[in-house]
PDB file of C-alpha atoms and ligand atoms in Angstrom:
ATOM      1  CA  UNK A   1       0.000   0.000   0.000  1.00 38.00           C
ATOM      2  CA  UNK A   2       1.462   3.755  -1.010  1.00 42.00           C
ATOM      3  CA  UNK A   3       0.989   7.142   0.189  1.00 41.00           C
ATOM      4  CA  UNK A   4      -2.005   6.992  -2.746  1.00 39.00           C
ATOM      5  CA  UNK A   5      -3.948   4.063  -3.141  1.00 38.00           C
ATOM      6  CA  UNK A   6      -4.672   4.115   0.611  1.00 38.00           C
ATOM      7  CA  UNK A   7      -6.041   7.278   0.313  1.00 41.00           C
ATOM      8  CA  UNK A   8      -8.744   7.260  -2.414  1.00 50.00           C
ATOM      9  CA  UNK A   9     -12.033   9.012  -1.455  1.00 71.00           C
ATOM     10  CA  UNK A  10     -11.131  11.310   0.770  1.00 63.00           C
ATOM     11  CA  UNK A  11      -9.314  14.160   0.061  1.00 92.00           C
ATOM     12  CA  UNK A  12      -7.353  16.083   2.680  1.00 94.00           C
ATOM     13  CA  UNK A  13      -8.419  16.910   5.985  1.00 95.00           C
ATOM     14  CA  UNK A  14      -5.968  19.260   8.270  1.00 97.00           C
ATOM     15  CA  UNK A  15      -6.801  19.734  11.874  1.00 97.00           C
ATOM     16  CA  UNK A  16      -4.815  22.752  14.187  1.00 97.00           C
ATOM     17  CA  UNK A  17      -1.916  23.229  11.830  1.00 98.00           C
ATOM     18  CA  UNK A  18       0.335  25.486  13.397  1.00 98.00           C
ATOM     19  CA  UNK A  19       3.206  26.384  11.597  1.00 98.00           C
ATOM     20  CA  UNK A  20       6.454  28.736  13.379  1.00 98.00           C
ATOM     21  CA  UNK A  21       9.515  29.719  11.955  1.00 97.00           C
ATOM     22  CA  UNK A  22      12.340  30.587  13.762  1.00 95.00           C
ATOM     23  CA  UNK A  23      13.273  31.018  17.649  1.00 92.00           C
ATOM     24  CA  UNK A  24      12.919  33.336  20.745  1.00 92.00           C
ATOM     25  CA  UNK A  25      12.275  36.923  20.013  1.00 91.00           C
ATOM     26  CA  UNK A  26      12.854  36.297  16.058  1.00 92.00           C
ATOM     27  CA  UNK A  27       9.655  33.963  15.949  1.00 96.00           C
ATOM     28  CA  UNK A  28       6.735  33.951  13.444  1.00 96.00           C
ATOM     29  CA  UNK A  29       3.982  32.537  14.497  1.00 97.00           C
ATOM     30  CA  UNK A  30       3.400  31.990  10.312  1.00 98.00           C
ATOM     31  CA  UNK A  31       0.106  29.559  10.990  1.00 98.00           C
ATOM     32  CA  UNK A  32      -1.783  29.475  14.538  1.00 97.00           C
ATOM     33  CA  UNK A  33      -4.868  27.656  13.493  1.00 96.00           C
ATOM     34  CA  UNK A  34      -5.482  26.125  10.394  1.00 97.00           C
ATOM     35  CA  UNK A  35      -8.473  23.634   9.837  1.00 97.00           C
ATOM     36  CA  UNK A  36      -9.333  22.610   5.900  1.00 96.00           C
ATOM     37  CA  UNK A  37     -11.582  19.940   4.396  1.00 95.00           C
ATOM     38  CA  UNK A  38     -11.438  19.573   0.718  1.00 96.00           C
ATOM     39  CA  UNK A  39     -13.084  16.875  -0.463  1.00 95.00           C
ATOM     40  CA  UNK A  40     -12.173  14.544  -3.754  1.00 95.00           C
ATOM     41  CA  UNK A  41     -13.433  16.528  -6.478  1.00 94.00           C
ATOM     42  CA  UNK A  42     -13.414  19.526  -4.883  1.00 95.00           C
ATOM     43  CA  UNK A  43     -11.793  22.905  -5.789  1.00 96.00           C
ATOM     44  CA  UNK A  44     -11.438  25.492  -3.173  1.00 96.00           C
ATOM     45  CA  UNK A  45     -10.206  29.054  -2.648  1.00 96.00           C
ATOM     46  CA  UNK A  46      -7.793  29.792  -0.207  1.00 97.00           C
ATOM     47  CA  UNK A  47      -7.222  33.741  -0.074  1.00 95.00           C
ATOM     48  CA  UNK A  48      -5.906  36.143   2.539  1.00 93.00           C
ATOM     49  CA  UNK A  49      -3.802  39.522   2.635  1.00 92.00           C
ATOM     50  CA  UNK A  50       0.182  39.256   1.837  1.00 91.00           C
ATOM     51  CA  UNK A  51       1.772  37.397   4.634  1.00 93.00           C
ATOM     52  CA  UNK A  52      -1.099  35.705   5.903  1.00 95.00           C
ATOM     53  CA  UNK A  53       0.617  31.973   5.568  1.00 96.00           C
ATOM     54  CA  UNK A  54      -0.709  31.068   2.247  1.00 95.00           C
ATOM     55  CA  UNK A  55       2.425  30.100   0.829  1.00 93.00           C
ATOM     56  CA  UNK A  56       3.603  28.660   3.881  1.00 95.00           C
ATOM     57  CA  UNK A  57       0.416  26.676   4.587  1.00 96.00           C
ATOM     58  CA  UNK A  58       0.615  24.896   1.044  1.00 95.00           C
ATOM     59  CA  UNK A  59       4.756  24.280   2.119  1.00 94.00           C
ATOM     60  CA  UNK A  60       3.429  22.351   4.938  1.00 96.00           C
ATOM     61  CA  UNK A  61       0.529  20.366   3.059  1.00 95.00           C
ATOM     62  CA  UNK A  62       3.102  19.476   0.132  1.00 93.00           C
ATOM     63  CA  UNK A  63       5.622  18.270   2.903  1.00 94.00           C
ATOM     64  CA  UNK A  64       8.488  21.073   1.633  1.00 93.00           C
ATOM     65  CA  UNK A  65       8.109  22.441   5.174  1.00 96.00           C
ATOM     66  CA  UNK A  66       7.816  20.351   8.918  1.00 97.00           C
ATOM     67  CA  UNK A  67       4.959  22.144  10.647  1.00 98.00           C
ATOM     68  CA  UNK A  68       5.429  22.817  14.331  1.00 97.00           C
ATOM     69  CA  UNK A  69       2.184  20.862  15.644  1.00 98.00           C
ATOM     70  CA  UNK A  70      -1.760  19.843  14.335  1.00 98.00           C
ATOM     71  CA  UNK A  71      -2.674  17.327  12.032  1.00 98.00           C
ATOM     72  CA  UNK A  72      -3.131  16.262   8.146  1.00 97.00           C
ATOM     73  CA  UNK A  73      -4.612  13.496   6.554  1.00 95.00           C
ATOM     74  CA  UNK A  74      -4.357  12.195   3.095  1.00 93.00           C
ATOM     75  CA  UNK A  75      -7.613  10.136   2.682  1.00 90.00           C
ATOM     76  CA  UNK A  76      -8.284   8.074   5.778  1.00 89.00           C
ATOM     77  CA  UNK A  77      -4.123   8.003   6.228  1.00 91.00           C
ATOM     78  CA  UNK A  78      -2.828  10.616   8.305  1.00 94.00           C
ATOM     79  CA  UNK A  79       0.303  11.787   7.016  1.00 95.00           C
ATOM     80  CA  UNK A  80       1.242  14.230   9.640  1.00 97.00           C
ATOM     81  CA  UNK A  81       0.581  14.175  14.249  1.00 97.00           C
ATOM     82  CA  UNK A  82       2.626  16.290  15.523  1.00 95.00           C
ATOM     83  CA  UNK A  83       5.468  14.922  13.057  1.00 97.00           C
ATOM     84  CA  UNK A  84       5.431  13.145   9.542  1.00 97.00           C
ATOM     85  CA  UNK A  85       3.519   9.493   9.366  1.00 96.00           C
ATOM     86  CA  UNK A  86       6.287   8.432   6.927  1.00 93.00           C
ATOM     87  CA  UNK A  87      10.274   8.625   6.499  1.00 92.00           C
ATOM     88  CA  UNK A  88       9.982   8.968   2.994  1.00 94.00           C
ATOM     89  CA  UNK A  89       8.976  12.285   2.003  1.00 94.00           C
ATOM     90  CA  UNK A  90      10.013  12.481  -1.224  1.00 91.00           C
ATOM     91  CA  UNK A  91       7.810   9.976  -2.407  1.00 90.00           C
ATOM     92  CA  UNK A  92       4.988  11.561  -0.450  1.00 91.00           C
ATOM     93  CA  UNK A  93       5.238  14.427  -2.324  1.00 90.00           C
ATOM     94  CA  UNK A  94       6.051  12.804  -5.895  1.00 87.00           C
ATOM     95  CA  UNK A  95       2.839  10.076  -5.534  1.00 87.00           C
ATOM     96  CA  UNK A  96       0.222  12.281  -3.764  1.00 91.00           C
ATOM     97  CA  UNK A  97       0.997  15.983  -4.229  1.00 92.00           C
ATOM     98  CA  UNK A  98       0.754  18.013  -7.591  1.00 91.00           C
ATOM     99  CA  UNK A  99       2.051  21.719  -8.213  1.00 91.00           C
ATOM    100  CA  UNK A 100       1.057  24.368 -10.395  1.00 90.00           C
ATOM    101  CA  UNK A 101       2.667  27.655 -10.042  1.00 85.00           C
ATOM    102  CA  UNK A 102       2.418  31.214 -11.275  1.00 81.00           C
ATOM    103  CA  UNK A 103       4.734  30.684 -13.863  1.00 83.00           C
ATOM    104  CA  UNK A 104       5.174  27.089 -15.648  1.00 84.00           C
ATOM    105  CA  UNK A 105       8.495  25.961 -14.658  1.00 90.00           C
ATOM    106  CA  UNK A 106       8.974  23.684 -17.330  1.00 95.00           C
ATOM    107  CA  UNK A 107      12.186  22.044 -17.870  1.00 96.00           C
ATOM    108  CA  UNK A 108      13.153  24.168 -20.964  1.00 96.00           C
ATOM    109  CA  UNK A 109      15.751  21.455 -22.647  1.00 96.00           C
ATOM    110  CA  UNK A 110      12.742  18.368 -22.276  1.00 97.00           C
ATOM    111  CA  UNK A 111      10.093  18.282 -25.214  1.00 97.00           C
ATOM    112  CA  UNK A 112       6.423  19.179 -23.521  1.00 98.00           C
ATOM    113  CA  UNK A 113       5.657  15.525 -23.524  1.00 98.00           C
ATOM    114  CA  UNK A 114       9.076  14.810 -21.671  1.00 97.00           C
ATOM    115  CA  UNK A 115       7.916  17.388 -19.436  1.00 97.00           C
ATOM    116  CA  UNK A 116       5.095  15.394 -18.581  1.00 97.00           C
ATOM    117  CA  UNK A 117       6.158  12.076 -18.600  1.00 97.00           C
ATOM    118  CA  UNK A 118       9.201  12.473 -16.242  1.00 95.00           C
ATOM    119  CA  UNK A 119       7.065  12.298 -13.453  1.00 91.00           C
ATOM    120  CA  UNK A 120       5.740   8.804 -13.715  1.00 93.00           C
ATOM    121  CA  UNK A 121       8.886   8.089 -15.495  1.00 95.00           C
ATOM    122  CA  UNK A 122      10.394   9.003 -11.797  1.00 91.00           C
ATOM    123  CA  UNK A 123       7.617   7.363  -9.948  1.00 89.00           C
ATOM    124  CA  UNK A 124       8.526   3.634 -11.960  1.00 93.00           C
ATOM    125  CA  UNK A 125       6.336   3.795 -14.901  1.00 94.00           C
ATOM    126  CA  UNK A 126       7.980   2.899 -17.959  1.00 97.00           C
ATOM    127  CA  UNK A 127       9.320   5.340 -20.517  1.00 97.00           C
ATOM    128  CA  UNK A 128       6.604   4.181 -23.252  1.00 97.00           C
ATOM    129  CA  UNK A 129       3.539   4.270 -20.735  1.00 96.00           C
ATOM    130  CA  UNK A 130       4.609   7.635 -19.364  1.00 97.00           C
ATOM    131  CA  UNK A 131       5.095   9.333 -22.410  1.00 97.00           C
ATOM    132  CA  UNK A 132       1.731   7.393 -23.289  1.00 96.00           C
ATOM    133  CA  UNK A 133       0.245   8.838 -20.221  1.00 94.00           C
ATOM    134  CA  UNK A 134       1.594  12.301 -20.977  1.00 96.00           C
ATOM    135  CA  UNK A 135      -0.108  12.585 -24.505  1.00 96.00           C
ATOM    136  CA  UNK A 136      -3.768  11.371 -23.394  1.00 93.00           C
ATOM    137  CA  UNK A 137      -3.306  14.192 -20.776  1.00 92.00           C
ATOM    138  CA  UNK A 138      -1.967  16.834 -23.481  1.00 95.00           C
ATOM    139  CA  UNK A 139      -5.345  16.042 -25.457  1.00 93.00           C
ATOM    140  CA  UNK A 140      -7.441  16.576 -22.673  1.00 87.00           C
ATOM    141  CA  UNK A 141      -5.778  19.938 -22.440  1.00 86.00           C
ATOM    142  CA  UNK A 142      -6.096  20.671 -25.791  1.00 89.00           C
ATOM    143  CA  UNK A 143      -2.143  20.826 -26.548  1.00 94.00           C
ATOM    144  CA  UNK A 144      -1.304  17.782 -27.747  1.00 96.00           C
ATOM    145  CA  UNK A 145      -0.594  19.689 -31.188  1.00 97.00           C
ATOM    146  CA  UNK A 146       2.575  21.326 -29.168  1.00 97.00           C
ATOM    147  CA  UNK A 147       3.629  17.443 -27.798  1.00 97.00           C
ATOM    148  CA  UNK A 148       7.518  17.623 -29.806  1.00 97.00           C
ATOM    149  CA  UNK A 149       7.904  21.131 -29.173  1.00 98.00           C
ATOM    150  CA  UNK A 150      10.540  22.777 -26.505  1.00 97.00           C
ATOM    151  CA  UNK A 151       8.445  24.700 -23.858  1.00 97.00           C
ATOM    152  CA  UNK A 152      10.075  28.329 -25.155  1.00 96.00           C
ATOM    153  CA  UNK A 153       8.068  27.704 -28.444  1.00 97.00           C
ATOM    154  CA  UNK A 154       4.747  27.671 -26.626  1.00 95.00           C
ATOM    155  CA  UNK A 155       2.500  30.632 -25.845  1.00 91.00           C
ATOM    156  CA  UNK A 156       2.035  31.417 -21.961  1.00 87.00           C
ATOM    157  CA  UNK A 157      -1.611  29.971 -22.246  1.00 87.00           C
ATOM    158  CA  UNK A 158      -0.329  26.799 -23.697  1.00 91.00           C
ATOM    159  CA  UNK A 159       2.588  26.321 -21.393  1.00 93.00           C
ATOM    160  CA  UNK A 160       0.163  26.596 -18.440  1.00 89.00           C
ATOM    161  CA  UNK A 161      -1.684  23.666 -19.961  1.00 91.00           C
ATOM    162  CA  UNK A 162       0.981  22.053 -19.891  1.00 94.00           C
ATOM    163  CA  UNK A 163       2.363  22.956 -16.306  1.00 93.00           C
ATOM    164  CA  UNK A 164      -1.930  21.475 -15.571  1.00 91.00           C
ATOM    165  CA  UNK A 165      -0.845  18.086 -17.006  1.00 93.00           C
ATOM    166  CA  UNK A 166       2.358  17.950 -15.198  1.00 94.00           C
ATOM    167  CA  UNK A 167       0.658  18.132 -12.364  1.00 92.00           C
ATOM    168  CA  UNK A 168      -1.968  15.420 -12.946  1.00 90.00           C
ATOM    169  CA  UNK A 169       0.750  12.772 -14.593  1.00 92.00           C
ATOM    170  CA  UNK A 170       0.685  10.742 -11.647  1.00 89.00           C
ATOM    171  CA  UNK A 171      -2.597  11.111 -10.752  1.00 87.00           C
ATOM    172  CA  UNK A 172      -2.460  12.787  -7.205  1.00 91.00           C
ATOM    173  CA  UNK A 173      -4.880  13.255  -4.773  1.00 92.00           C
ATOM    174  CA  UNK A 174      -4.339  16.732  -4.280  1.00 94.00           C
ATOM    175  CA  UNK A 175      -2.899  19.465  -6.263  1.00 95.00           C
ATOM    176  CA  UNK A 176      -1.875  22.466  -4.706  1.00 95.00           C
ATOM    177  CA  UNK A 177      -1.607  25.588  -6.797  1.00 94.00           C
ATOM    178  CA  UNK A 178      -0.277  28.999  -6.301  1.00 92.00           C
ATOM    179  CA  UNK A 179      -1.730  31.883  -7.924  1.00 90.00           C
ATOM    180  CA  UNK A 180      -2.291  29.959 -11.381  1.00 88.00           C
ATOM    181  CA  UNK A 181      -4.279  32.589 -12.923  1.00 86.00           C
ATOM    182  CA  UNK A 182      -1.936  35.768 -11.999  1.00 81.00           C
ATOM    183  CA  UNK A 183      -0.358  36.195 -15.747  1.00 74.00           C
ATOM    184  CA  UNK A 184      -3.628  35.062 -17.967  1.00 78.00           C
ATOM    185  CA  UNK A 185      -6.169  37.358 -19.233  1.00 82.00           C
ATOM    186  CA  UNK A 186      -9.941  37.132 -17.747  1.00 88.00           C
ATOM    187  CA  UNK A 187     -10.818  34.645 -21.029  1.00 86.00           C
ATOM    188  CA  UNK A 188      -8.125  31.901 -20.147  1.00 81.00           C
ATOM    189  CA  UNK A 189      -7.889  32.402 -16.538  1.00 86.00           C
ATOM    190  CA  UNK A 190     -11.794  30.941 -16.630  1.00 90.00           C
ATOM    191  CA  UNK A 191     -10.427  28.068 -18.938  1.00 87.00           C
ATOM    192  CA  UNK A 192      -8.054  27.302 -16.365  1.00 86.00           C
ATOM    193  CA  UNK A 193     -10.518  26.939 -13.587  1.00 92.00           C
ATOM    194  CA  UNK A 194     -12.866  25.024 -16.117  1.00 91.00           C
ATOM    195  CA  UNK A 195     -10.355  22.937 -16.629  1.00 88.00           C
ATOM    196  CA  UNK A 196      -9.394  22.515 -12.821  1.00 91.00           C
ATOM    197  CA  UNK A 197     -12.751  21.920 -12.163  1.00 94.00           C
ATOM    198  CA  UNK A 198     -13.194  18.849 -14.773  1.00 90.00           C
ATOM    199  CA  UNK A 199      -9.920  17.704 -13.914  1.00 87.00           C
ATOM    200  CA  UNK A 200     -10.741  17.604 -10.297  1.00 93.00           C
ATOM    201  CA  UNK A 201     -14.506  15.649 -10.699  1.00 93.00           C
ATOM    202  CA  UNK A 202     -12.331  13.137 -13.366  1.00 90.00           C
ATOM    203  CA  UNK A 203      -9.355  12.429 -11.244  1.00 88.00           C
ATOM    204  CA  UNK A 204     -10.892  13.074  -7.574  1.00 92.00           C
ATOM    205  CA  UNK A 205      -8.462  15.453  -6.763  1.00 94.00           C
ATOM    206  CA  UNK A 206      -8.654  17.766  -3.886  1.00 96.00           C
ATOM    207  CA  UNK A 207      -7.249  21.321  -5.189  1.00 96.00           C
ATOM    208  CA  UNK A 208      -6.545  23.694  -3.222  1.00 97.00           C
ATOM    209  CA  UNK A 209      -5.591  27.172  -5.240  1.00 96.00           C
ATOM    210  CA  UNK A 210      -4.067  30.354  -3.895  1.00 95.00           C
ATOM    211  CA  UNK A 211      -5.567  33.231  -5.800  1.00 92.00           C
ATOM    212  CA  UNK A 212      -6.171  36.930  -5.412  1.00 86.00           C
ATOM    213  CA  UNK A 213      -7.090  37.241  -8.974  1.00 86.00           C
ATOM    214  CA  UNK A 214     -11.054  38.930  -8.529  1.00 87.00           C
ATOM    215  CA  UNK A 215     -12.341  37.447 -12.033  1.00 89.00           C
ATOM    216  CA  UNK A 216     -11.659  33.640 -10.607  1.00 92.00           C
ATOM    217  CA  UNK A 217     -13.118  34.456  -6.981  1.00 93.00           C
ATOM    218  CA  UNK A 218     -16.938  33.800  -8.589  1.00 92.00           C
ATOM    219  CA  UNK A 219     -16.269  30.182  -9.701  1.00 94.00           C
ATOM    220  CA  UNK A 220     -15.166  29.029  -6.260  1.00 95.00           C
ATOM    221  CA  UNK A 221     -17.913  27.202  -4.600  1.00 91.00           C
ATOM    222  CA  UNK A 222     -16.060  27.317  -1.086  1.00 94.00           C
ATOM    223  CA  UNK A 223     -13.443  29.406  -0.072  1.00 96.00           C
ATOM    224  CA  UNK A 224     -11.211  29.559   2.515  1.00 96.00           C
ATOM    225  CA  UNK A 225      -9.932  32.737   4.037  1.00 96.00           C
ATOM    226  CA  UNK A 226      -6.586  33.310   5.705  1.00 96.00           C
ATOM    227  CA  UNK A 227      -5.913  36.219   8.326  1.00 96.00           C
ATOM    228  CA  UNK A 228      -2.439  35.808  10.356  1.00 95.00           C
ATOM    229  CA  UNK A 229      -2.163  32.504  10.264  1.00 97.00           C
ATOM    230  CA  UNK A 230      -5.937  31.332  11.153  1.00 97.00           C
ATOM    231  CA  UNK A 231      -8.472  30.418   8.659  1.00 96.00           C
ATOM    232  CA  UNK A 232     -12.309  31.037   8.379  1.00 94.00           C
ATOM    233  CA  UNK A 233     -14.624  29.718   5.884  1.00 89.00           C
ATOM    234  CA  UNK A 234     -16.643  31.762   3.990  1.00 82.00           C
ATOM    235  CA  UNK A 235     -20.093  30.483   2.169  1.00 67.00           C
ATOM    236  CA  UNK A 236     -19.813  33.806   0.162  1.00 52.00           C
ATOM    237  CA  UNK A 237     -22.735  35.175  -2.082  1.00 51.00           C
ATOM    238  CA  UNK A 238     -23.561  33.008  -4.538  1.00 50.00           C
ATOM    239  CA  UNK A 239     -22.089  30.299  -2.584  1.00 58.00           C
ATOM    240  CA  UNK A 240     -23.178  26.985  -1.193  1.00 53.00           C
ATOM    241  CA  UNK A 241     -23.211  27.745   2.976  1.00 50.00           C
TER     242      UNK A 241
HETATM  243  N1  LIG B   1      11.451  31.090   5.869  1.00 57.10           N
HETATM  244  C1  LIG B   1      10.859  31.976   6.657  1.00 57.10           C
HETATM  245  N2  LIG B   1      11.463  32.399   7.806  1.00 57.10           N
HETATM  246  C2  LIG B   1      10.861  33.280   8.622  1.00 57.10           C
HETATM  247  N3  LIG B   1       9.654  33.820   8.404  1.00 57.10           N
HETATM  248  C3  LIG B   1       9.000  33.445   7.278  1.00 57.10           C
HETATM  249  C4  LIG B   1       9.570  32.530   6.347  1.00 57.10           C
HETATM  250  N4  LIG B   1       8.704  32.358   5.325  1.00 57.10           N
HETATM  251  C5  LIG B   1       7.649  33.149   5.605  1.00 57.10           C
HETATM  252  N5  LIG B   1       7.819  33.815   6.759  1.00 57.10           N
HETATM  253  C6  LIG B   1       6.857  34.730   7.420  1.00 57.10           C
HETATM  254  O1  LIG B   1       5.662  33.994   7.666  1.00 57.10           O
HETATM  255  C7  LIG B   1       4.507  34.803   7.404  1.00 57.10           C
HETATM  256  C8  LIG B   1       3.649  34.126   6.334  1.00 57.10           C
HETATM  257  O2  LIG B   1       4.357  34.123   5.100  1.00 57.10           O
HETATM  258  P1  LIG B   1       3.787  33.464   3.753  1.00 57.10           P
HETATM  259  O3  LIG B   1       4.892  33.457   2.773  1.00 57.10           O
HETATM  260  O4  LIG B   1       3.161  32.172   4.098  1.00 57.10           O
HETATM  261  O5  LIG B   1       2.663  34.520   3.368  1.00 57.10           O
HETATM  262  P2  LIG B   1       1.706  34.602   2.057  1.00 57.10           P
HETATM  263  O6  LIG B   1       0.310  34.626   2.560  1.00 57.10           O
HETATM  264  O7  LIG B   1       2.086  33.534   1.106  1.00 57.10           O
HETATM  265  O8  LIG B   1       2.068  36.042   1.473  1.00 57.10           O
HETATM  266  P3  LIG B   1       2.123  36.554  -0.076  1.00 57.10           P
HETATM  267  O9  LIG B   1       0.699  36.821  -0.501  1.00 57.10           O
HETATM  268  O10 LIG B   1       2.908  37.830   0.056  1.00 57.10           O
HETATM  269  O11 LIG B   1       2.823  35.514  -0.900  1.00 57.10           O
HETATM  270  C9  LIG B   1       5.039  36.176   6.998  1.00 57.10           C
HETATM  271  O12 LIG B   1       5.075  36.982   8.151  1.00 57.10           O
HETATM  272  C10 LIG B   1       6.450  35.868   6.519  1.00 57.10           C
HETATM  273  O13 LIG B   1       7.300  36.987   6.706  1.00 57.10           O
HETATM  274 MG1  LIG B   2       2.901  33.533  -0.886  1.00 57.10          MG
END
């Protein structure tokens, strides 16, 4: 059993994350209270002011960061009680966590479906069913057109796509993404969440995104806001209490 089949239907769950950095009279109390649900399938907000632990609260959840106490489960699995369930992080976070950032990140010298593949590649899968992988994902994003081409030749719409099926290559439960909208217009930022949405209902993935980006606020069912380190949630207007 791995960090993901165990944890199939659930989504996360995190329970008094607390997360401080530093000691004595240099500490930052960066998260005092944090308590999330996001369900499989789901897609939910997270927003808050500029240093009000976003970024440090997705650290913790994609085991970059230790928290300093709570707890987080993956599915019915906790993965973190007041220290990590497992010694091997790096597989946690290769088998059960997906990024997307602001900007792509894409390895520039790999061809997009290289880009793709090297997760599962990474994760044991072999080269042919990766790359195999990669493509069906690529059509599903509409860029399999772009599959042979270096990232550099793609336009910033495109290259998000593909930074979208990077993160889904080995099927996660969650995907954790910063900002993802920030550089799109209004037109392809709503594609993206479209996308994340389907993506989300097709693969069961809990997403979490990071966003102060006011055209992709309405298409949040739930959203989580963040205020030094404690969250609230908000049924907003419009949205499901
Ligand atoms: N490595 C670190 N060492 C010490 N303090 C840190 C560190 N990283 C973040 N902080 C502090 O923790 C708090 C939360 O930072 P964080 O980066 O999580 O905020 P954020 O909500 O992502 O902000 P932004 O919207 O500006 O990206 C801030 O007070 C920040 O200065
Ligand atoms: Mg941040």
């Amino acid at each position: 059993m791995n960090s993901r089949t165990s944890s199939t239907g659930l989504g996360i769950r995190i329970e008094g994350l607390r997360k401080r950095y530093g000691e004595g009279d240099m500490a930052v109390e960066a998260l005092r209270e944090v308590n999330m649900i996001v369900a499989p399938g789901e897609v939910v907000g997270l927003v808050g002011p500029s240093g009000s632990g976003k970024s440090t609260l997705l650290k913790c959840l994609g085991a970059i960061i230790t928290p300093t106490a709570g707890k987080m489960w993956l599915g019915d699995q906790p993965i973190f009680d007041n220290g990590w369930k497992t010694n091997d992080l790096r597989a946690l976070r290769r088998d059960s966590i997906g990024f997307i950032f602001q900007a792509p990140y894409l390895i520039p010298f790999l061809d997009v479906t290289d880009n793709v593949a090297l997760l599962p590649m990474l994760a044991g899968l072999s080269n042919d069913k990766a790359r195999s992988r990669a493509l069906d994902l690529l059509t599903e994003l509409d860029v399999q057109h772009r599959a042979k081409a270096q990232p550099s030749k793609l336009s910033g719409g495109e290259q998000q796509r593909v930074s979208i099926a990077r993160a889904l290559a080995n099927q996660p439960p969650v995907i954790l993404a910063d900002e993802p909208t920030a550089p799109l217009d209004s037109e392809r930022a709503l594609g993206v969440m479209r996308i994340l949405n389907r993506m989300a209902v097709q693969y069961k993935t809990a997403i979490i995104v990071v966003t102060h980006d006011e055209k992709i606020i309405p298409t949040f069912k739930r959203i989580y806001h963040i205020r030094d380190g404690k969250t609230y949630e908000e049924a907003g207007e419009g949205r499901e209490p």
